[in-house]
Every structure is written in structure tokens, then in C-alpha cells.
Coordinates of N, CA and C in Angstrom, one line a residue:
M4 N 138.2 178.8 113.9 CA 136.8 179.8 114.0 C 136.8 180.7 115.0
D5 N 136.9 182.0 114.8 CA 137.0 182.3 116.4 C 135.8 182.6 116.6
W6 N 135.4 183.9 118.0 CA 134.3 183.5 118.6 C 133.3 184.8 117.8
R7 N 133.8 185.9 117.3 CA 133.4 186.5 116.2 C 132.2 185.6 115.0
E8 N 133.2 185.0 114.6 CA 132.5 184.3 113.1 C 131.6 183.3 114.0
E9 N 131.3 182.7 114.9 CA 130.6 182.1 115.5 C 129.3 182.4 115.9
K10 N 129.1 183.7 116.1 CA 128.4 184.3 117.1 C 127.4 185.2 115.5
T11 N 128.3 185.4 114.3 CA 127.7 185.7 113.3 C 126.9 184.4 112.7
T12 N 127.2 183.2 112.7 CA 126.4 182.1 111.7 C 125.4 182.1 113.2
T13 N 125.4 182.2 114.3 CA 124.4 181.9 115.5 C 123.2 182.8 114.9
T14 N 123.3 183.8 114.5 CA 122.1 185.1 114.6 C 121.4 185.3 112.8
E15 N 122.0 184.0 112.1 CA 121.0 184.1 110.6 C 120.1 182.9 111.0
Q16 N 120.0 182.8 112.1 CA 118.6 181.6 112.4 C 117.2 182.1 111.7
T17 N 116.6 181.4 111.1 CA 114.9 181.7 111.0 C 114.1 181.9 112.0
A18 N 113.5 182.8 111.9 CA 112.5 183.2 112.9 C 111.4 181.6 112.8
P19 N 111.0 181.4 113.8 CA 110.0 180.3 114.1 C 108.8 180.8 113.8
D20 N 108.3 179.8 112.6 CA 106.7 179.7 112.3 C 105.6 180.2 113.1
P21 N 104.9 181.2 113.4 CA 104.6 182.1 114.7 C 102.9 181.0 114.2
A22 N 102.2 180.1 113.4 CA 101.7 179.2 113.2 C 101.5 178.2 113.7
A23 N 102.9 177.4 114.1 CA 103.6 176.7 114.9 C 103.0 176.4 115.6
P24 N 102.8 175.1 116.5 CA 102.5 174.9 117.2 C 103.3 174.8 118.4
P25 N 103.3 175.5 119.6 CA 104.7 175.4 120.5 C 105.5 174.5 120.6
A26 N 107.0 174.4 120.4 CA 107.7 173.1 120.8 C 107.2 172.7 122.5
R27 N 107.3 171.6 122.1 CA 107.1 170.9 123.7 C 108.0 170.2 124.4
Q28 N 107.9 169.8 125.3 CA 108.6 168.4 125.9 C 108.1 167.4 125.9
P29 N 109.1 166.5 125.5 CA 108.8 164.8 125.5 C 107.9 164.8 126.8
R30 N 106.8 164.3 127.1 CA 105.8 163.7 127.9 C 106.4 162.3 128.6
R31 N 106.9 162.3 129.7 CA 106.8 161.1 130.5 C 105.5 160.7 131.5
R32 N 105.5 159.3 131.0 CA 104.3 158.3 131.8 C 103.9 159.0 133.2
S33 N 103.1 159.2 133.3 CA 102.4 159.5 134.4 C 102.7 158.9 135.7
R34 N 103.1 159.4 136.8 CA 103.6 158.7 138.2 C 102.6 158.2 138.8
E35 N 103.2 156.6 139.8 CA 101.8 156.0 140.6 C 102.6 156.6 142.1
Q36 N 101.9 156.1 143.0 CA 102.5 156.3 144.1 C 103.0 155.1 144.7
T37 N 103.6 154.1 144.1 CA 104.4 153.2 144.4 C 105.4 153.3 143.0
Q38 N 106.6 152.3 142.7 CA 107.2 152.0 141.9 C 106.6 151.3 141.1
R39 N 106.5 151.1 140.1 CA 105.9 149.8 139.0 C 106.8 148.5 139.1
A40 N 106.4 147.7 139.9 CA 106.8 146.5 140.4 C 107.7 145.5 138.8
H41 N 107.1 145.6 137.6 CA 107.3 144.8 136.7 C 108.3 145.5 135.6
R42 N 109.3 145.0 135.2 CA 109.8 145.8 134.5 C 110.4 144.4 133.4
L43 N 110.0 145.0 132.0 CA 110.5 144.1 130.6 C 111.7 144.9 130.0
T44 N 112.6 143.8 129.6 CA 113.4 144.2 128.8 C 113.2 143.7 127.0
V45 N 113.9 145.0 126.5 CA 113.0 144.3 124.9 C 114.8 144.5 124.2
R46 N 114.9 144.2 123.1 CA 115.8 144.8 122.5 C 115.8 144.5 121.4
F47 N 116.1 145.7 120.3 CA 115.9 146.3 119.0 C 117.2 146.1 117.9
N48 N 117.1 146.2 116.8 CA 118.7 146.3 115.8 C 118.5 148.1 115.7
A49 N 119.0 148.8 115.2 CA 119.7 149.4 115.3 C 118.1 150.4 114.3
I50 N 117.9 149.6 112.9 CA 116.9 150.1 112.4 C 115.9 150.6 113.0
E51 N 115.4 149.5 113.9 CA 114.2 149.5 114.7 C 114.1 150.4 115.6
H52 N 115.1 150.5 116.5 CA 115.1 151.0 117.0 C 115.2 153.0 116.7
A53 N 115.8 153.5 115.5 CA 115.6 154.5 114.8 C 114.0 155.1 114.3
E54 N 113.2 153.7 114.4 CA 111.9 154.3 113.8 C 111.3 154.2 115.1
I55 N 111.5 153.4 116.1 CA 110.9 154.1 117.7 C 111.1 155.6 118.0
V56 N 112.5 156.0 117.8 CA 112.7 157.0 118.4 C 112.0 157.9 117.6
V57 N 112.3 157.9 116.6 CA 111.4 158.9 115.6 C 110.0 159.1 115.3
A58 N 109.1 157.7 115.6 CA 108.1 158.0 116.1 C 107.6 158.2 117.5
A59 N 108.5 158.3 118.6 CA 108.1 158.9 119.9 C 108.4 160.5 119.3
S60 N 109.6 160.9 118.9 CA 109.3 161.9 118.6 C 108.3 162.9 118.1
A61 N 107.7 162.2 117.1 CA 106.6 162.9 116.4 C 105.5 162.9 117.3
R62 N 105.5 161.8 118.2 CA 104.2 161.9 119.1 C 105.1 163.1 120.6
V63 N 105.7 163.8 120.5 CA 106.2 164.3 121.5 C 106.3 163.4 123.1
Q64 N 106.9 162.2 123.0 CA 106.9 161.6 124.0 C 108.1 161.2 124.0
T65 N 109.0 160.3 125.3 CA 109.9 160.1 125.5 C 109.7 158.9 125.2
V66 N 110.9 157.6 124.4 CA 110.9 156.5 124.2 C 110.3 155.4 125.2
S67 N 110.2 155.8 126.6 CA 109.5 154.6 127.4 C 108.2 154.9 127.4
R68 N 108.0 156.2 127.5 CA 106.6 156.4 127.3 C 105.6 156.1 125.8
F69 N 106.5 156.1 124.8 CA 106.0 155.7 123.4 C 105.9 154.5 123.5
V70 N 107.0 153.1 124.1 CA 106.6 151.9 124.1 C 106.1 151.5 124.8
A71 N 105.8 152.3 126.0 CA 104.7 151.5 127.1 C 103.1 151.6 126.5
T72 N 102.7 152.6 126.2 CA 101.4 152.9 125.7 C 101.4 152.2 124.6
S73 N 101.9 152.7 123.4 CA 101.8 151.5 122.5 C 101.7 150.1 122.8
T74 N 103.0 149.5 123.5 CA 102.7 148.0 124.0 C 101.2 148.0 124.6
L75 N 100.7 148.8 125.9 CA 99.1 148.6 126.1 C 98.3 148.2 125.7
N76 N 98.4 149.9 124.8 CA 97.2 149.9 123.5 C 97.1 148.4 122.5
A77 N 98.0 147.8 122.0 CA 98.0 146.7 121.0 C 97.5 145.6 122.4
A78 N 97.9 145.4 123.4 CA 97.2 144.3 124.4 C 96.0 144.5 124.3
R79 N 95.5 145.5 124.9 CA 94.4 146.0 125.4 C 93.1 146.3 123.9
G80 N 93.7 146.1 122.6 CA 93.4 146.2 121.3 C 92.3 147.5 120.4
L81 N 93.3 148.5 121.3 CA 92.7 149.7 121.2 C 93.7 150.1 119.6
S82 N 94.0 151.5 119.5 CA 94.4 152.2 118.2 C 95.7 152.8 118.9
A83 N 96.7 153.1 117.8 CA 98.2 153.4 118.5 C 97.7 154.7 118.8
D84 N 96.7 155.5 118.5 CA 96.2 156.9 118.6 C 95.5 157.5 119.7
A85 N 94.9 156.0 120.8 CA 94.2 156.2 121.6 C 94.7 156.7 123.0
D86 N 95.5 157.3 123.3 CA 96.3 158.0 124.3 C 95.6 159.1 124.3
P87 N 94.7 159.6 125.3 CA 93.7 160.3 125.1 C 94.2 162.1 125.4
Q88 N 95.7 161.6 126.5 CA 96.5 162.6 126.2 C 96.9 163.7 125.2
D89 N 97.5 162.6 124.1 CA 97.7 163.5 123.0 C 96.4 164.1 122.3
R90 N 95.7 163.7 122.3 CA 93.9 164.4 121.7 C 93.8 165.6 122.5
L91 N 94.5 165.6 123.3 CA 94.4 167.2 124.5 C 95.4 167.5 124.1
D92 N 96.5 167.0 124.2 CA 97.7 167.8 123.5 C 97.7 168.5 122.3
R93 N 97.2 168.1 121.1 CA 96.9 168.4 119.9 C 96.0 169.8 120.0
A94 N 94.7 169.3 120.6 CA 93.9 170.5 120.8 C 94.4 171.7 121.8
V95 N 95.5 171.6 122.6 CA 96.2 172.9 123.1 C 96.9 173.7 122.0
D96 N 97.5 172.7 121.2 CA 98.5 173.9 120.3 C 97.6 174.2 119.5
E97 N 96.8 173.6 119.1 CA 95.8 174.4 118.0 C 95.0 175.4 118.6
L98 N 94.7 175.4 119.8 CA 94.0 176.9 120.6 C 95.7 177.7 121.0
A99 N 96.6 177.4 121.1 CA 97.9 178.1 121.1 C 97.8 178.8 119.8
A100 N 97.9 178.1 118.5 CA 98.1 179.0 117.6 C 96.9 179.6 117.1
A101 N 95.9 179.3 117.5 CA 94.7 180.5 117.0 C 94.8 181.8 117.9
R102 N 95.3 181.3 118.9 CA 95.6 182.7 120.0 C 97.1 183.4 119.3
A103 N 97.4 183.0 119.0 CA 98.6 183.7 118.2 C 97.9 184.4 117.0
H104 N 97.3 183.4 116.3 CA 96.6 184.4 114.6 C 95.7 185.6 115.2
L105 N 94.8 185.1 116.1 CA 93.9 186.1 116.7 C 94.9 187.5 116.7
A106 N 95.8 187.4 117.8 CA 96.4 188.3 118.2 C 96.8 189.2 117.4
R107 N 97.3 188.4 116.4 CA 97.9 189.0 114.9 C 96.6 190.0 114.2
V108 N 95.9 189.5 114.2 CA 94.6 190.3 113.9 C 94.2 191.1 114.3
G109 N 93.8 190.6 115.6 CA 93.9 192.1 116.3 C 94.5 193.1 116.4
N110 N 95.6 193.2 116.2 CA 96.6 194.2 115.8 C 96.4 194.8 114.5
N111 N 96.4 193.9 113.4 CA 95.6 194.8 112.3 C 94.3 195.2 112.6
L112 N 93.2 195.2 112.9 CA 92.1 195.4 113.0 C 92.6 197.0 114.2
N113 N 93.4 197.3 115.3 CA 93.6 198.3 115.6 C 94.1 199.3 115.0
Q114 N 95.2 198.9 113.8 CA 95.4 199.7 112.9 C 94.3 200.3 111.9
V115 N 93.3 199.3 111.8 CA 92.2 199.7 110.7 C 91.4 201.2 111.5
A116 N 91.3 200.7 112.8 CA 90.5 201.7 113.8 C 90.9 202.8 113.9
F117 N 92.5 202.9 114.2 CA 93.5 204.1 114.3 C 93.3 205.3 113.2
Q118 N 93.3 204.2 112.1 CA 92.9 204.9 110.6 C 91.5 205.9 110.4
L119 N 90.6 205.3 111.0 CA 89.2 205.6 111.2 C 89.0 206.4 112.0
N120 N 89.6 206.4 113.3 CA 89.1 207.6 113.9 C 90.3 208.6 113.9
A121 N 91.1 208.6 113.1 CA 91.8 209.9 112.8 C 91.1 210.6 111.5
G122 N 90.3 209.7 111.3 CA 89.4 210.5 109.9 C 89.8 210.3 108.4
G123 N 90.8 208.9 108.5 CA 91.0 208.3 107.3 C 89.8 207.3 106.7
Y124 N 90.1 206.6 106.0 CA 89.5 205.5 105.3 C 90.5 204.6 105.1
P125 N 89.9 203.3 105.4 CA 91.5 202.1 105.2 C 91.2 201.8 103.9
R126 N 92.4 201.2 103.5 CA 92.7 201.3 102.1 C 91.9 200.0 101.5
Y127 N 91.8 200.0 99.8 CA 90.8 199.0 99.6 C 91.3 197.7 99.7
G128 N 90.1 197.2 100.1 CA 90.3 195.6 100.9 C 90.7 195.3 102.0
E129 N 91.6 196.6 102.4 CA 92.3 196.1 104.1 C 91.3 195.5 104.8
L130 N 90.1 196.3 105.2 CA 88.8 195.7 105.9 C 88.7 194.0 105.9
D131 N 88.3 193.9 104.5 CA 87.9 192.9 104.3 C 88.9 191.2 104.3
T132 N 90.0 191.8 104.1 CA 90.9 191.0 104.5 C 91.1 190.7 106.1
V133 N 91.0 192.1 107.0 CA 91.4 191.4 108.0 C 89.6 190.7 108.8
L134 N 88.6 191.3 108.0 CA 87.4 190.6 108.8 C 87.3 188.9 108.3
A135 N 88.1 188.8 107.3 CA 88.3 187.1 106.9 C 89.2 186.6 107.3
A136 N 90.4 187.4 108.8 CA 91.8 186.6 109.2 C 90.8 186.2 110.3
I137 N 89.7 187.2 110.7 CA 89.0 187.4 112.2 C 88.2 185.8 112.0
R138 N 87.7 185.7 110.8 CA 86.6 184.6 110.7 C 87.5 183.3 110.6
K139 N 88.8 183.2 110.0 CA 89.0 182.1 110.1 C 90.2 181.8 111.1
A140 N 90.3 182.4 112.0 CA 90.5 182.5 113.7 C 89.7 182.0 114.5
V141 N 88.3 182.8 114.1 CA 87.4 182.0 115.2 C 87.0 180.2 115.1
V142 N 86.9 180.3 113.5 CA 86.8 178.7 113.2 C 87.7 177.7 114.0
G143 N 89.0 178.5 113.7 CA 90.3 177.5 114.4 C 89.8 177.5 115.9
V144 N 89.3 178.2 116.8 CA 89.4 178.4 118.1 C 87.8 177.6 117.9
D145 N 86.9 177.3 117.1 CA 86.1 176.4 117.3 C 85.8 175.1 117.0
A146 N 87.0 174.7 116.1 CA 87.5 173.5 115.9 C 88.4 172.8 116.6
A147 N 89.1 173.6 117.4 CA 90.1 173.1 118.8 C 89.0 172.9 120.0
G148 N 88.0 173.9 120.1 CA 87.0 173.5 121.5 C 86.4 172.3 121.1
A149 N 85.9 172.1 119.8 CA 85.1 170.8 119.4 C 86.2 169.7 119.6
Q150 N 87.3 170.1 119.6 CA 88.4 168.8 119.7 C 88.6 168.3 121.2
L151 N 88.3 169.6 122.4 CA 88.6 169.4 123.9 C 87.4 168.9 124.1
V152 N 86.2 169.1 123.5 CA 84.7 168.1 123.9 C 84.7 166.5 123.5
G153 N 85.5 166.7 122.8 CA 85.4 165.2 121.7 C 84.5 165.1 121.1
R154 N 83.9 166.3 119.9 CA 83.0 166.4 119.1 C 83.1 165.3 118.2

């Protein structure tokens, strides 16, 4: 395969879903002033290791952070989802998706306003569609805000 064929295959990628949350880099554990003094070594077979890697990727965490937080949560009697940073990250992702949705809706609303200001009339159902999208976006922002404050 020469460089021209390679280039054509890379341009055939699908566009990312605009409603999907932005891609995140895996989070590391928080830093401490001094290096942690205790180290544990654990061993897993290939299947167990793959399960841990998949679970860490799903939570957008490094494997080390995932193992450390899961272990500490189990030792403390907390659920696996007790990491407050995860809740915050999910809420921020939801707000980012809602912001993108509101930007698209705002664009549609500007088009309707332009048409009205030019002496035209919106197409049948166009205004209702835009207003319904605005209501849906506002509900999404409200839900993400409530998640941030822990309601």
C-alpha cells in the first residue's frame, strides 16, 4: 500500500457523536507531598488482568488508580462507585454535552429569528421543534447541575 491509499483510508472515518461526552485522559491518583511508602505487589492471570483493564478503561482511570481505589473502597466498606471524582467527572461530561446541544439549538433558533426578521414565516412545526429542543437541553443542564450539588 502506498501513501495515497493510506490517506484515503484515514479520511473515511466517521464523525464523533456530538452528544457524546468528550474523550478523557485516564486519571491518575492524587499526588502527595511525599512518596507513598508502602507498595503491594499482586498477580493476576490473563483473564483477570483483562477484566481489570476493561473496568479501568470504562471508568477512565489508569489501572493503578482503579486497583487502588477499588481496594481501598472495599477495605473501608464503601461501594465501588464511591469515588467522588467519578461523580464530578460524569456531571462535567453531562454539562459539556448539554452545552454542545444548546449551541446547536441556538443555531437553529438564530435561523428561525433571521427568517422572521426578513419578513418570512417559519416552516410548519419548525418553531415547536426548536422550543422542544431548548426545553430538553435545559432539563439536561438542570439534571447535571443537580448531580453536581449532590441532590
